[in-house]
CSV table of C-alpha atoms in Angstrom, one decimal:
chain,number,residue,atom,x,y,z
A,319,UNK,CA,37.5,26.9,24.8
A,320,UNK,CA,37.4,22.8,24.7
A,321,UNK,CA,39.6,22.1,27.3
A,322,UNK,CA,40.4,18.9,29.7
A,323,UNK,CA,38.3,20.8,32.1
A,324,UNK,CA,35.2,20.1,30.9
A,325,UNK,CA,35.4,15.9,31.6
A,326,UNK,CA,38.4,16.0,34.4
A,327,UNK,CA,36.8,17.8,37.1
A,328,UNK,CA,33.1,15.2,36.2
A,329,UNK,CA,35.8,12.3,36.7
A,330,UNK,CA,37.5,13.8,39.6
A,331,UNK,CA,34.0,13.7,41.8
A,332,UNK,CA,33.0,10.3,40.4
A,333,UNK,CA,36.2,8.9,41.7
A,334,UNK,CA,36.5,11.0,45.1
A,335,UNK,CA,33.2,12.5,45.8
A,336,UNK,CA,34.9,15.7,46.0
A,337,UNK,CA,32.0,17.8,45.5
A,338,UNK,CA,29.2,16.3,47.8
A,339,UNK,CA,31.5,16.7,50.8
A,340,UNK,CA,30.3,18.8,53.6
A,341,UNK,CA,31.9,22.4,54.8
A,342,UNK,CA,34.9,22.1,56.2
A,343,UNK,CA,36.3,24.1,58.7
A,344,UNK,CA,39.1,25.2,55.9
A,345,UNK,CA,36.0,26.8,53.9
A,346,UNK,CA,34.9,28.9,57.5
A,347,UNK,CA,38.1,30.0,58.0
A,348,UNK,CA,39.0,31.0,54.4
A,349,UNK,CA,35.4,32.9,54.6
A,350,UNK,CA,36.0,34.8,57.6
A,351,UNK,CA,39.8,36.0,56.2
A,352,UNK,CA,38.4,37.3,53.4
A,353,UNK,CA,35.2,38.9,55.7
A,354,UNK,CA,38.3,40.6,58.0
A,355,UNK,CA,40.0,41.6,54.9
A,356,UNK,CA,36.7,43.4,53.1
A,357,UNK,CA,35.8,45.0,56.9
A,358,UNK,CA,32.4,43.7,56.0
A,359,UNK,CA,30.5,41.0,54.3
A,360,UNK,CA,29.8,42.3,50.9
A,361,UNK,CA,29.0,41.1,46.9
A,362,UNK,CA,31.0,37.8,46.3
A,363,UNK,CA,32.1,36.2,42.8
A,364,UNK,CA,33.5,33.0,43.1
A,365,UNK,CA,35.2,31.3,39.9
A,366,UNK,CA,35.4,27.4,40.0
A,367,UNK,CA,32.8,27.1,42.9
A,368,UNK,CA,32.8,23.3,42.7
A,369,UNK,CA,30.3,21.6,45.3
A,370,UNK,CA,30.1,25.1,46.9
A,371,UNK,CA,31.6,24.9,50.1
A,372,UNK,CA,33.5,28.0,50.2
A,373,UNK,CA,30.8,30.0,48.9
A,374,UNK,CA,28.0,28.4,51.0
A,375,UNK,CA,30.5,29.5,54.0
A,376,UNK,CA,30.6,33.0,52.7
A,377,UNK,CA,26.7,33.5,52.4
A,378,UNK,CA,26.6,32.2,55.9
A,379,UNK,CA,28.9,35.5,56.8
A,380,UNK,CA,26.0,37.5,55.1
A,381,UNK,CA,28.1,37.8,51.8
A,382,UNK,CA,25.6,37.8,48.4
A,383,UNK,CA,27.4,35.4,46.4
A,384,UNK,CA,27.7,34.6,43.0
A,385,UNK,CA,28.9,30.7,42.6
A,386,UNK,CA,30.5,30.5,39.0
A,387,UNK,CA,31.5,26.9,37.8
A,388,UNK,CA,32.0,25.3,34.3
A,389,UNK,CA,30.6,22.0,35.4
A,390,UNK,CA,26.2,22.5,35.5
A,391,UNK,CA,26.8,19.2,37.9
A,392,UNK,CA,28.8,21.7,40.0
A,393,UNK,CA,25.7,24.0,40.1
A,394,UNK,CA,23.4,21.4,41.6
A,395,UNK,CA,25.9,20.5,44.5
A,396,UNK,CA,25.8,23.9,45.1
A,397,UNK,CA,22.1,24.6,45.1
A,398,UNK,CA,21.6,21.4,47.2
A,399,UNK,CA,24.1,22.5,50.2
A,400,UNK,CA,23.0,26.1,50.6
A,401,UNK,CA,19.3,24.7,50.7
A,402,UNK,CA,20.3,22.5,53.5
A,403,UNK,CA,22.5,25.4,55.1
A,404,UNK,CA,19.2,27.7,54.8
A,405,UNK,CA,21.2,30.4,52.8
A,406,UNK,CA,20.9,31.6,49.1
A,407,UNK,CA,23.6,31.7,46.4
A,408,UNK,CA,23.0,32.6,42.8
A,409,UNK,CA,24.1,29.3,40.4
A,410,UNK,CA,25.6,30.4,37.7
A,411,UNK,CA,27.6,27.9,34.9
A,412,UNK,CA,29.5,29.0,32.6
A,413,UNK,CA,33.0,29.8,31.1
A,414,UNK,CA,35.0,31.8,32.9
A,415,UNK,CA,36.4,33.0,29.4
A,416,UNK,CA,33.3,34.5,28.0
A,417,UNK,CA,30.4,34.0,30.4
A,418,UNK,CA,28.2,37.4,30.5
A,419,UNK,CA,27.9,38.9,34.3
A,420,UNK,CA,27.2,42.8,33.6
A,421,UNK,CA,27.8,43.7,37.4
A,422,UNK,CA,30.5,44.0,39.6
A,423,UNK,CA,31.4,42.6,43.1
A,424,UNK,CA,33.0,44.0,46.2
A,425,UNK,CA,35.2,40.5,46.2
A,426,UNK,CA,36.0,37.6,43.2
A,427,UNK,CA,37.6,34.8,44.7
A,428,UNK,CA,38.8,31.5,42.7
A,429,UNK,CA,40.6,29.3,44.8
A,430,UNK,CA,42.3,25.8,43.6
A,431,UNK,CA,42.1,26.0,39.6
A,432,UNK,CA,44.2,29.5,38.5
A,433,UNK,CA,46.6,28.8,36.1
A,434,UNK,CA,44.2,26.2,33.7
A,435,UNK,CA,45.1,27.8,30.3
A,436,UNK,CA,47.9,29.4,28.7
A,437,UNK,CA,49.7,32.8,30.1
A,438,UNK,CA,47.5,34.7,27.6
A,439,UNK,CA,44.6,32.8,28.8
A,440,UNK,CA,45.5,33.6,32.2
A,441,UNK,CA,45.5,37.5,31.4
A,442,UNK,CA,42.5,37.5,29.3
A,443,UNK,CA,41.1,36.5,32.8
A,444,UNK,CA,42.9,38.9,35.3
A,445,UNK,CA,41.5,41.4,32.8
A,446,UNK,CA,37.8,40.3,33.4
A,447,UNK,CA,38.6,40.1,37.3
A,448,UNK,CA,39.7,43.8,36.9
A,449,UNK,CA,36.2,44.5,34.8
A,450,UNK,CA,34.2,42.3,37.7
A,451,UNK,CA,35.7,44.4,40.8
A,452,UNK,CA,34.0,46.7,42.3
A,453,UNK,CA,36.9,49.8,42.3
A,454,UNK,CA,37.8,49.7,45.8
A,455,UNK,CA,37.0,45.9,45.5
A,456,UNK,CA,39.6,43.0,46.3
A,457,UNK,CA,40.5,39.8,44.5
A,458,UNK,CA,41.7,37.2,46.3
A,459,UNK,CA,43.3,34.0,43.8
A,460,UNK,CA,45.3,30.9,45.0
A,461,UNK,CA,48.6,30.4,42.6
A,462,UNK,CA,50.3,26.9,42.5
A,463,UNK,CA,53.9,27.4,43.4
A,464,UNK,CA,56.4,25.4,41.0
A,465,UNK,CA,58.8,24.8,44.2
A,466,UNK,CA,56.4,22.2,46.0
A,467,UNK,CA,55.2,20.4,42.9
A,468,UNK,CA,59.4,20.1,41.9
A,469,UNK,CA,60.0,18.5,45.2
A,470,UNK,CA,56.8,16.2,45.2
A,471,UNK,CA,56.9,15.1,41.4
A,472,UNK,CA,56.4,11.4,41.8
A,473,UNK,CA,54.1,11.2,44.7
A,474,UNK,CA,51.5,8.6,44.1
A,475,UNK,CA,48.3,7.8,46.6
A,476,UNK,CA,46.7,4.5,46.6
A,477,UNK,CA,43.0,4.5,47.2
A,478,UNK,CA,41.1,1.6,46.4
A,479,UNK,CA,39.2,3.0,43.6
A,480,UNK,CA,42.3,5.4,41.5
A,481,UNK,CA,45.5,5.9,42.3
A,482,UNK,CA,47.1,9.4,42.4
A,483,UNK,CA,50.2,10.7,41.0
A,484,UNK,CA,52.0,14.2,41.4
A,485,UNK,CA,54.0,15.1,38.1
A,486,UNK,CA,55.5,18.3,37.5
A,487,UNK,CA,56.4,19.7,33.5
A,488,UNK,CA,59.6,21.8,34.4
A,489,UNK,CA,59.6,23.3,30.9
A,490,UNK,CA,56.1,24.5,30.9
A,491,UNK,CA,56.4,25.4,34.8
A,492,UNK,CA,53.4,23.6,35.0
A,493,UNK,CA,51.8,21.0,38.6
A,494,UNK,CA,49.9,17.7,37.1
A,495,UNK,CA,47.6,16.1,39.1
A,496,UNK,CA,47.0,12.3,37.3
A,497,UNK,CA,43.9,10.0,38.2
A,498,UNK,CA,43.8,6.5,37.2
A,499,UNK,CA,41.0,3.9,37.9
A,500,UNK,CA,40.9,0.8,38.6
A,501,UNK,CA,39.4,0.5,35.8
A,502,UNK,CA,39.5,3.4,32.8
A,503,UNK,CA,42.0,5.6,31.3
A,504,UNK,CA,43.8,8.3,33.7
A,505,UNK,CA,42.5,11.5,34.1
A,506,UNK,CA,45.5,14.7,34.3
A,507,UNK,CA,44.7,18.3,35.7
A,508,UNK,CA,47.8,20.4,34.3
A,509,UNK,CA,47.5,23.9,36.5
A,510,UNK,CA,50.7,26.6,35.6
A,511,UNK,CA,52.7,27.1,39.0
A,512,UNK,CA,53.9,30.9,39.6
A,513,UNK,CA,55.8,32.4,41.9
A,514,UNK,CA,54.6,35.9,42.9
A,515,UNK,CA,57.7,38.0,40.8
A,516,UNK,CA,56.4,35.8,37.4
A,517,UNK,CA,52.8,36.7,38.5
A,518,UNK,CA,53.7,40.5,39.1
A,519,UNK,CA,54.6,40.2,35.0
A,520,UNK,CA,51.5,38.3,34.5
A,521,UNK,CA,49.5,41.2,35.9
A,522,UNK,CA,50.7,43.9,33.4
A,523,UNK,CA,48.2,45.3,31.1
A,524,UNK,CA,45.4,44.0,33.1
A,525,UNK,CA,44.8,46.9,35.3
A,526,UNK,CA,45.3,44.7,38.7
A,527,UNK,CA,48.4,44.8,41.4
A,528,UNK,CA,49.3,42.6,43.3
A,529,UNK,CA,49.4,44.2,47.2
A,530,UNK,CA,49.9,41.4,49.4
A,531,UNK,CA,49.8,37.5,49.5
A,532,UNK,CA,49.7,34.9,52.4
A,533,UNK,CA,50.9,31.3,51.7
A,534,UNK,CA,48.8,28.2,52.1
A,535,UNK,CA,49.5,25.5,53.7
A,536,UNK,CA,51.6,22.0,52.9
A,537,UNK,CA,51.0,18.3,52.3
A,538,UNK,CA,53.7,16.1,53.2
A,539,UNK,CA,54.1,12.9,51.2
A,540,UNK,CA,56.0,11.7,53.7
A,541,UNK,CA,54.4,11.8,56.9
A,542,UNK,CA,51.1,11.7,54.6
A,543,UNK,CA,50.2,15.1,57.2
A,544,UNK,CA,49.1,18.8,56.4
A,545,UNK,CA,50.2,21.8,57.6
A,546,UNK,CA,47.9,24.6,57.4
A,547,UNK,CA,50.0,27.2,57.4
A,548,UNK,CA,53.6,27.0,56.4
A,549,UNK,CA,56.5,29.5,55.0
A,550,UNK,CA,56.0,30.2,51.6
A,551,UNK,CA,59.1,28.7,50.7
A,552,UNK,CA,57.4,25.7,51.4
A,553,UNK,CA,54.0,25.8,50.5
A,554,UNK,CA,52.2,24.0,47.9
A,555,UNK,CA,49.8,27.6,46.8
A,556,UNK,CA,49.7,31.4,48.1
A,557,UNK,CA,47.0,33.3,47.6
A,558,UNK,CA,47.5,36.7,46.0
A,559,UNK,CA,45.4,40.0,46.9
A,560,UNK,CA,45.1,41.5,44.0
A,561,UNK,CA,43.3,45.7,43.8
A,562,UNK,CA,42.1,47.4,40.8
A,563,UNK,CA,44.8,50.4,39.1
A,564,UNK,CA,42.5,51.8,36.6
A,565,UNK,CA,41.1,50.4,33.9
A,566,UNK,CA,43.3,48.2,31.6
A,567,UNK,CA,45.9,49.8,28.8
């Protein structure tokens, strides 16, 4: 699939240096919860590693983790941080779409991405989660909600080298995420927001339920603060637990 993906997220680390960052204590604690949530480190996939912060973390637990990403850049941050955190992870770049990984994994993870493609494109992937779980295996995805990016359409962030905007398409239900250099064309990330009754119909057909959720946390525009943990009325993602049924109809 050609997609914006595959020269947005490129841009996005030229501009921010997103991807060379160091753990954050956000990436421990996300590890540990889904550590507690397994009873045990286990087999990790996780889709749209990036720089690998989260699944460095998740080796360090004493997970064996698969780090999946689009972007072969992605890869080598990867690579470089669990050589410096003394840990292994297995590199793999791909499409998430059609990329061949003939095992399965006690946990698949993909955190800040779902919702890239189309609804269809969304299921052909909740259909491949179901195929990569292990069967008493867990996946655990963050969904955009569309009632933060409503309230926040408009938000724009000036940094010296882009500035931000937050946009929101109401008809397509859809957050956008704009970058524009100082000097270049803007750059748009367009993620479908979901709220967890629209994702319970998304889940039909591919095998998975939806068995719990926790919401994430909140930026606020206004104070220019986050809140780690908020209601989910309020929060800007959630992330779903999603369980294998039986194999898809």
């Amino acid at each position: 699939m050609t997609h914006w993906t595959e020269s947005f997220y490129p841009q996005q680390d030229a501009l921010t240096g997103c991807y060379a960052a160091p753990i954050h204590p956000f990436h421990t604690a996300l590890a540990s919860r889904v550590t507690a949530q397994l009873g045990r480190p286990g087999t990790l996939l996780e889709l749209g590693a990036g720089g690998g912060q989260f699944a460095v973390s998740a080796a360090l637990l004493g997970h064996k983790v698969t780090a999946l990403d689009l972007w072969a850049g992605a890869g080598e941050f990867t690579r470089r941080l669990a050589r410096t955190q003394g840990v292994n992870v297995d590199v793999v770049t791909g499409s998430f779409y059609d990329v061949p990984l003939p095992r399965t994994f006690d946990a698949v993870c993909y955190w800040d991405g779902f919702g890239i493609g189309t609804d269809a494109e969304q299921r052909h992937l909740l259909t491949r989660l179901h195929d990569w779980l292990a069967p008493a295996g867990s996946g655990f995805v963050e969904v955009y909600t569309p009632w933060y990016w409503a309230r926040h359409a408009g938000f724009t962030r000036q940094d010296g080298a882009y500035t931000q905007v937050y946009g929101f398409d109401a008809d397509g239900c859809r957050m956008t995420d704009t970058y524009t250099p100082a000097a270049g064309d803007p750059i748009t990330q367009s993620l479908r927001c979901y709220s967890p009754a629209d994702l319970r119909l998304l889940l039909a057909g591919t095998g998975l339920t939806l068995t719990g959720l926790w919401p994430g946390g909140e930026y606020d525009p206004g104070t220019r603060t986050w809140h780690p943990e908020v209601p989910l009325a309020r929060a800007q993602s959630y992330t779903a637990l999603l369980t294998r049924e039986s194999a898809p109809s």
